[in-house]
Amino acid sequence: MGTPLAGRTALVTGGARGIGAAIVRRLHADGAHVAITDVLEADGQALAAQLGERARFFAHDVTDDGAWRAVVEATLAAFGRLDVLVNNAGIYEAGTIEEADLAGVERQFRVNQFGTFLGMRHALAPMRAAGGGSIVNISSIAGQLGLAGSGAYVGTKWAVRGMTKTAAVEFAPDHIRVNSVHPGYIETPMLGGVDPEALKAGVEATPLKRIGKPEDIAAAVAYLAGPDASFVTGAELTVDGGWIL
Ligand code: NAP
């Protein structure tokens, strides 16, 4: 494997564990300097320490506009530029539209949707200054279909998909590409919140007959972040073993 991201800087939200941590490891292996941000401080610090010189951890709640300003400034102070943003932080809370806890509905709107909106807004100026960049927003197959019992989450993931296409058009004059990745079931702590029966049915409905690994998503992100995807913007890359075909 080469180092297509050598000399580049990436910021990955929710990077302390799960899919985010796999993305951090992959972009770092591809040569990037990586700013790992998360509300999970101990795990994030440990990952940065493990990766060494080209990695830093910054405590960061993606729902907080001021915190975004601070982490982008800290990233620029540490590494001098921002080329890649991965809006990965997300939460899932089950609940039907009739019965879902409303505080949980709002939490999902704020982390998954508003957090992604803020991330794109704050990445724009430093990427423009760097002469271009790549933003990858982690949506879900829940952003491509309807899923009973997940109304709020589905709404946020469709929103991520729509905002991605809008940003792709708005940011193109600055040579900033914006794409979304749509994972199926991926083996991370988030699956603890998914009904085991639904999980089993999902795997059975998946032509490749397995749950995905965080590294499957990291590979898709690395492609979209790097030079091989230089003519790809506004696209949605589904990584689900063929589940929603
Ligand atoms: P995960 O293991 O729960 O990791 C998500 C990370 O984001 C956690 O470290 C979490 O911290 C952090 N986070 C939560 N709220 C945050 C906030 N306000 N600010 C900053 N960080 C925050 O989940 P994952 O499975 O890796 O999911 C990563 C992304 O993939 C999410 O956007 C998710 O919707 C998407 N996705 C996952 C699957 C799947 O099957 N796993 C499928 C489709 C899409 P806490 O633990 O403290 O909340």
GROMACS .gro file of C-alpha atoms and ligand atoms in nm:
model
  293
    1MET     CA    1   0.000   0.000   0.000
    2GLY     CA    2   0.132   0.347  -0.086
    3THR     CA    3   0.081   0.667   0.105
    4PRO     CA    4  -0.167   0.864  -0.108
    5LEU     CA    5  -0.241   1.103   0.181
    6ALA     CA    6   0.119   1.191   0.268
    7GLY     CA    7   0.143   1.559   0.362
    8ARG     CA    8  -0.235   1.584   0.410
    9THR     CA    9  -0.427   1.642   0.731
   10ALA     CA   10  -0.754   1.467   0.814
   11LEU     CA   11  -1.000   1.532   1.096
   12VAL     CA   12  -1.222   1.240   1.198
   13THR     CA   13  -1.514   1.294   1.438
   14GLY     CA   14  -1.624   1.012   1.667
   15GLY     CA   15  -1.275   0.878   1.598
   16ALA     CA   16  -1.208   0.715   1.936
   17ARG     CA   17  -1.377   0.383   1.865
   18GLY     CA   18  -1.582   0.177   1.621
   19ILE     CA   19  -1.592   0.282   1.257
   20GLY     CA   20  -1.427   0.617   1.340
   21ALA     CA   21  -1.121   0.449   1.493
   22ALA     CA   22  -1.084   0.223   1.186
   23ILE     CA   23  -1.101   0.532   0.962
   24VAL     CA   24  -0.836   0.704   1.175
   25ARG     CA   25  -0.605   0.402   1.148
   26ARG     CA   26  -0.655   0.372   0.772
   27LEU     CA   27  -0.600   0.742   0.691
   28HIS     CA   28  -0.294   0.741   0.918
   29ALA     CA   29  -0.159   0.431   0.740
   30ASP     CA   30  -0.220   0.611   0.409
   31GLY     CA   31   0.020   0.881   0.527
   32ALA     CA   32  -0.212   1.150   0.667
   33HIS     CA   33  -0.170   1.352   0.982
   34VAL     CA   34  -0.490   1.280   1.176
   35ALA     CA   35  -0.688   1.485   1.425
   36ILE     CA   36  -0.901   1.240   1.622
   37THR     CA   37  -1.201   1.405   1.785
   38ASP     CA   38  -1.461   1.251   2.014
   39VAL     CA   39  -1.649   1.293   2.341
   40LEU     CA   40  -1.480   0.969   2.457
   41GLU     CA   41  -1.156   1.117   2.588
   42ALA     CA   42  -0.973   0.815   2.734
   43ASP     CA   43  -1.017   0.599   2.421
   44GLY     CA   44  -0.927   0.890   2.192
   45GLN     CA   45  -0.611   0.975   2.385
   46ALA     CA   46  -0.508   0.609   2.385
   47LEU     CA   47  -0.552   0.576   2.009
   48ALA     CA   48  -0.353   0.895   1.942
   49ALA     CA   49  -0.073   0.775   2.172
   50GLN     CA   50  -0.066   0.440   1.993
   51LEU     CA   51  -0.036   0.601   1.649
   52GLY     CA   52   0.232   0.850   1.759
   53GLU     CA   53   0.364   1.162   1.597
   54ARG     CA   54   0.114   1.218   1.314
   55ALA     CA   55  -0.193   1.182   1.540
   56ARG     CA   56  -0.352   1.411   1.800
   57PHE     CA   57  -0.667   1.377   2.004
   58PHE     CA   58  -0.901   1.669   2.073
   59ALA     CA   59  -1.205   1.642   2.302
   60HIS     CA   60  -1.500   1.755   2.093
   61ASP     CA   61  -1.878   1.748   2.103
   62VAL     CA   62  -1.993   1.783   1.741
   63THR     CA   63  -2.318   1.955   1.844
   64ASP     CA   64  -2.125   2.257   1.978
   65ASP     CA   65  -2.044   2.533   1.729
   66GLY     CA   66  -1.775   2.684   1.955
   67ALA     CA   67  -1.612   2.344   2.004
   68TRP     CA   68  -1.589   2.305   1.624
   69ARG     CA   69  -1.411   2.640   1.599
   70ALA     CA   70  -1.168   2.527   1.870
   71VAL     CA   71  -1.083   2.186   1.719
   72VAL     CA   72  -1.031   2.326   1.371
   73GLU     CA   73  -0.798   2.591   1.519
   74ALA     CA   74  -0.616   2.326   1.723
   75THR     CA   75  -0.578   2.106   1.413
   76LEU     CA   76  -0.436   2.395   1.212
   77ALA     CA   77  -0.201   2.482   1.500
   78ALA     CA   78  -0.082   2.121   1.521
   79PHE     CA   79  -0.056   2.029   1.154
   80GLY     CA   80  -0.082   2.357   0.957
   81ARG     CA   81  -0.365   2.260   0.720
   82LEU     CA   82  -0.693   2.071   0.681
   83ASP     CA   83  -0.752   1.860   0.369
   84VAL     CA   84  -0.997   1.588   0.473
   85LEU     CA   85  -1.296   1.593   0.709
   86VAL     CA   86  -1.483   1.275   0.800
   87ASN     CA   87  -1.813   1.349   0.973
   88ASN     CA   88  -1.848   1.010   1.141
   89ALA     CA   89  -1.980   1.080   1.493
   90GLY     CA   90  -2.332   0.946   1.527
   91ILE     CA   91  -2.576   0.796   1.770
   92TYR     CA   92  -2.864   0.553   1.730
   93GLU     CA   93  -3.171   0.531   1.950
   94ALA     CA   94  -3.453   0.296   1.852
   95GLY     CA   95  -3.817   0.401   1.868
   96THR     CA   96  -4.126   0.413   1.652
   97ILE     CA   97  -4.260   0.750   1.543
   98GLU     CA   98  -4.555   0.691   1.777
   99GLU     CA   99  -4.352   0.602   2.086
  100ALA     CA  100  -3.992   0.727   2.053
  101ASP     CA  101  -3.861   0.928   2.347
  102LEU     CA  102  -3.859   1.288   2.222
  103ALA     CA  103  -3.538   1.383   2.401
  104GLY     CA  104  -3.369   1.095   2.217
  105VAL     CA  105  -3.519   1.209   1.887
  106GLU     CA  106  -3.367   1.555   1.937
  107ARG     CA  107  -3.033   1.408   2.048
  108GLN     CA  108  -3.010   1.217   1.720
  109PHE     CA  109  -3.105   1.527   1.516
  110ARG     CA  110  -2.834   1.725   1.694
  111VAL     CA  111  -2.545   1.477   1.676
  112ASN     CA  112  -2.607   1.311   1.338
  113GLN     CA  113  -2.754   1.600   1.140
  114PHE     CA  114  -2.660   1.931   1.304
  115GLY     CA  115  -2.311   1.800   1.389
  116THR     CA  116  -2.249   1.711   1.024
  117PHE     CA  117  -2.380   2.051   0.909
  118LEU     CA  118  -2.145   2.231   1.151
  119GLY     CA  119  -1.851   2.018   1.044
  120MET     CA  120  -1.894   2.106   0.677
  121ARG     CA  121  -1.935   2.474   0.760
  122HIS     CA  122  -1.620   2.485   0.973
  123ALA     CA  123  -1.407   2.286   0.727
  124LEU     CA  124  -1.484   2.516   0.435
  125ALA     CA  125  -1.248   2.808   0.510
  126PRO     CA  126  -0.936   2.603   0.592
  127MET     CA  127  -0.993   2.372   0.293
  128ARG     CA  128  -1.041   2.674   0.068
  129ALA     CA  129  -0.711   2.809   0.206
  130ALA     CA  130  -0.544   2.473   0.130
  131GLY     CA  131  -0.665   2.493  -0.232
  132GLY     CA  132  -0.924   2.215  -0.199
  133GLY     CA  133  -1.020   1.914   0.005
  134SER     CA  134  -1.247   1.617   0.057
  135ILE     CA  135  -1.537   1.581   0.299
  136VAL     CA  136  -1.682   1.237   0.366
  137ASN     CA  137  -2.008   1.218   0.557
  138ILE     CA  138  -2.104   0.888   0.717
  139SER     CA  139  -2.472   0.829   0.650
  140SER     CA  140  -2.617   0.475   0.652
  141ILE     CA  141  -2.836   0.249   0.446
  142ALA     CA  142  -3.092   0.411   0.681
  143GLY     CA  143  -3.037   0.716   0.459
  144GLN     CA  144  -3.148   0.522   0.152
  145LEU     CA  145  -3.467   0.349   0.265
  146GLY     CA  146  -3.726   0.341   0.544
  147LEU     CA  147  -3.669   0.131   0.857
  148ALA     CA  148  -3.956   0.062   1.097
  149GLY     CA  149  -3.866   0.155   1.455
  150SER     CA  150  -3.585   0.395   1.358
  151GLY     CA  151  -3.774   0.703   1.235
  152ALA     CA  152  -3.556   0.971   1.395
  153TYR     CA  153  -3.229   0.802   1.296
  154VAL     CA  154  -3.353   0.744   0.940
  155GLY     CA  155  -3.449   1.112   0.917
  156THR     CA  156  -3.100   1.223   1.020
  157LYS     CA  157  -2.928   0.989   0.776
  158TRP     CA  158  -3.145   1.105   0.482
  159ALA     CA  159  -3.058   1.459   0.591
  160VAL     CA  160  -2.686   1.377   0.579
  161ARG     CA  161  -2.732   1.243   0.226
  162GLY     CA  162  -2.919   1.558   0.115
  163MET     CA  163  -2.675   1.799   0.281
  164THR     CA  164  -2.386   1.612   0.116
  165LYS     CA  165  -2.524   1.674  -0.233
  166THR     CA  166  -2.594   2.039  -0.150
  167ALA     CA  167  -2.244   2.094  -0.015
  168ALA     CA  168  -2.098   1.915  -0.320
  169VAL     CA  169  -2.252   2.184  -0.539
  170GLU     CA  170  -2.177   2.477  -0.305
  171PHE     CA  171  -1.814   2.379  -0.237
  172ALA     CA  172  -1.713   2.267  -0.589
  173PRO     CA  173  -1.583   2.614  -0.691
  174ASP     CA  174  -1.329   2.576  -0.407
  175HIS     CA  175  -1.225   2.229  -0.532
  176ILE     CA  176  -1.374   2.064  -0.225
  177ARG     CA  177  -1.542   1.730  -0.296
  178VAL     CA  178  -1.824   1.609  -0.069
  179ASN     CA  179  -1.950   1.250  -0.069
  180SER     CA  180  -2.146   1.018   0.158
  181VAL     CA  181  -2.081   0.660   0.268
  182HIS     CA  182  -2.375   0.434   0.354
  183PRO     CA  183  -2.281   0.138   0.575
  184GLY     CA  184  -2.505  -0.162   0.634
  185TYR     CA  185  -2.471  -0.339   0.971
  186ILE     CA  186  -2.112  -0.298   1.090
  187GLU     CA  187  -1.966  -0.471   1.395
  188THR     CA  188  -1.926  -0.186   1.649
  189PRO     CA  189  -2.065  -0.099   1.995
  190MET     CA  190  -2.354   0.080   1.818
  191LEU     CA  191  -2.508  -0.257   1.728
  192GLY     CA  192  -2.575  -0.310   2.099
  193GLY     CA  193  -2.877  -0.080   2.051
  194VAL     CA  194  -3.018  -0.281   1.760
  195ASP     CA  195  -3.288  -0.546   1.812
  196PRO     CA  196  -3.110  -0.887   1.775
  197GLU     CA  197  -3.396  -1.022   1.560
  198ALA     CA  198  -3.365  -0.727   1.321
  199LEU     CA  199  -2.990  -0.783   1.309
  200LYS     CA  200  -3.034  -1.151   1.224
  201ALA     CA  201  -3.287  -1.068   0.953
  202GLY     CA  202  -3.052  -0.804   0.813
  203VAL     CA  203  -2.764  -1.051   0.780
  204GLU     CA  204  -2.995  -1.308   0.622
  205ALA     CA  205  -3.110  -1.050   0.368
  206THR     CA  206  -2.748  -0.961   0.285
  207PRO     CA  207  -2.622  -1.141  -0.028
  208LEU     CA  208  -2.266  -1.153   0.115
  209LYS     CA  209  -2.410  -1.312   0.435
  210ARG     CA  210  -2.208  -1.130   0.696
  211ILE     CA  211  -2.196  -0.821   0.913
  212GLY     CA  212  -1.948  -0.563   0.789
  213LYS     CA  213  -1.622  -0.474   0.962
  214PRO     CA  214  -1.519  -0.117   1.048
  215GLU     CA  215  -1.227  -0.164   0.807
  216ASP     CA  216  -1.475  -0.216   0.519
  217ILE     CA  217  -1.601   0.138   0.578
  218ALA     CA  218  -1.253   0.279   0.634
  219ALA     CA  219  -1.149   0.153   0.288
  220ALA     CA  220  -1.442   0.333   0.124
  221VAL     CA  221  -1.358   0.654   0.312
  222ALA     CA  222  -0.991   0.628   0.213
  223TYR     CA  223  -1.091   0.604  -0.153
  224LEU     CA  224  -1.318   0.909  -0.134
  225ALA     CA  225  -1.061   1.106   0.068
  226GLY     CA  226  -0.776   1.039  -0.172
  227PRO     CA  227  -0.661   1.135  -0.521
  228ASP     CA  228  -0.822   0.834  -0.694
  229ALA     CA  229  -1.160   0.997  -0.634
  230SER     CA  230  -1.061   1.336  -0.778
  231PHE     CA  231  -1.364   1.343  -1.016
  232VAL     CA  232  -1.611   1.205  -0.759
  233THR     CA  233  -1.838   1.449  -0.577
  234GLY     CA  234  -2.197   1.433  -0.456
  235ALA     CA  235  -2.183   1.055  -0.476
  236GLU     CA  236  -2.319   0.801  -0.231
  237LEU     CA  237  -2.115   0.487  -0.176
  238THR     CA  238  -2.315   0.204  -0.023
  239VAL     CA  239  -2.105  -0.052   0.169
  240ASP     CA  240  -2.355  -0.312   0.286
  241GLY     CA  241  -2.273  -0.650   0.131
  242GLY     CA  242  -2.555  -0.595  -0.117
  243TRP     CA  243  -2.828  -0.576   0.148
  244ILE     CA  244  -3.044  -0.303  -0.004
  245LEU     CA  245  -3.021  -0.418  -0.366
  246NAP     P1  246  -1.997   0.395   1.787
  246NAP     O1  247  -1.911   0.275   1.805
  246NAP     O2  248  -2.104   0.423   1.885
  246NAP     O3  249  -1.900   0.521   1.772
  246NAP     C1  250  -1.949   0.650   1.757
  246NAP     C2  251  -1.856   0.745   1.828
  246NAP     O4  252  -1.911   0.878   1.819
  246NAP     C3  253  -1.848   0.711   1.978
  246NAP     O5  254  -1.716   0.723   2.024
  246NAP     C4  255  -1.939   0.815   2.037
  246NAP     O6  256  -1.914   0.844   2.174
  246NAP     C5  257  -1.909   0.934   1.949
  246NAP     N1  258  -2.005   1.040   1.969
  246NAP     C6  259  -2.135   1.030   2.007
  246NAP     N2  260  -2.188   1.151   2.021
  246NAP     C7  261  -2.090   1.241   1.992
  246NAP     C8  262  -2.085   1.381   1.990
  246NAP     N3  263  -2.190   1.457   2.023
  246NAP     N4  264  -1.968   1.441   1.955
  246NAP     C9  265  -1.860   1.367   1.923
  246NAP     N5  266  -1.858   1.233   1.925
  246NAP    C10  267  -1.974   1.170   1.959
  246NAP     O7  268  -2.070   0.392   1.646
  246NAP     P2  269  -2.022   0.338   1.502
  246NAP     O8  270  -2.099   0.216   1.474
  246NAP     O9  271  -1.875   0.337   1.490
  246NAP    O10  272  -2.084   0.454   1.411
  246NAP    C11  273  -2.008   0.549   1.340
  246NAP    C12  274  -2.096   0.611   1.232
  246NAP    O11  275  -2.139   0.509   1.142
  246NAP    C13  276  -2.223   0.676   1.288
  246NAP    O12  277  -2.251   0.796   1.215
  246NAP    C14  278  -2.329   0.572   1.258
  246NAP    O13  279  -2.458   0.629   1.247
  246NAP    C15  280  -2.279   0.515   1.127
  246NAP     N6  281  -2.333   0.381   1.096
  246NAP    C16  282  -2.305   0.273   1.177
  246NAP    C17  283  -2.356   0.149   1.142
  246NAP    C18  284  -2.330   0.026   1.225
  246NAP    O14  285  -2.390  -0.078   1.196
  246NAP     N7  286  -2.241   0.028   1.323
  246NAP    C19  287  -2.436   0.136   1.027
  246NAP    C20  288  -2.462   0.247   0.950
  246NAP    C21  289  -2.408   0.370   0.983
  246NAP     P3  290  -2.019   0.783   2.287
  246NAP    O15  291  -1.995   0.639   2.293
  246NAP    O16  292  -1.982   0.854   2.412
  246NAP    O17  293  -2.157   0.814   2.239
   0.00000   0.00000   0.00000
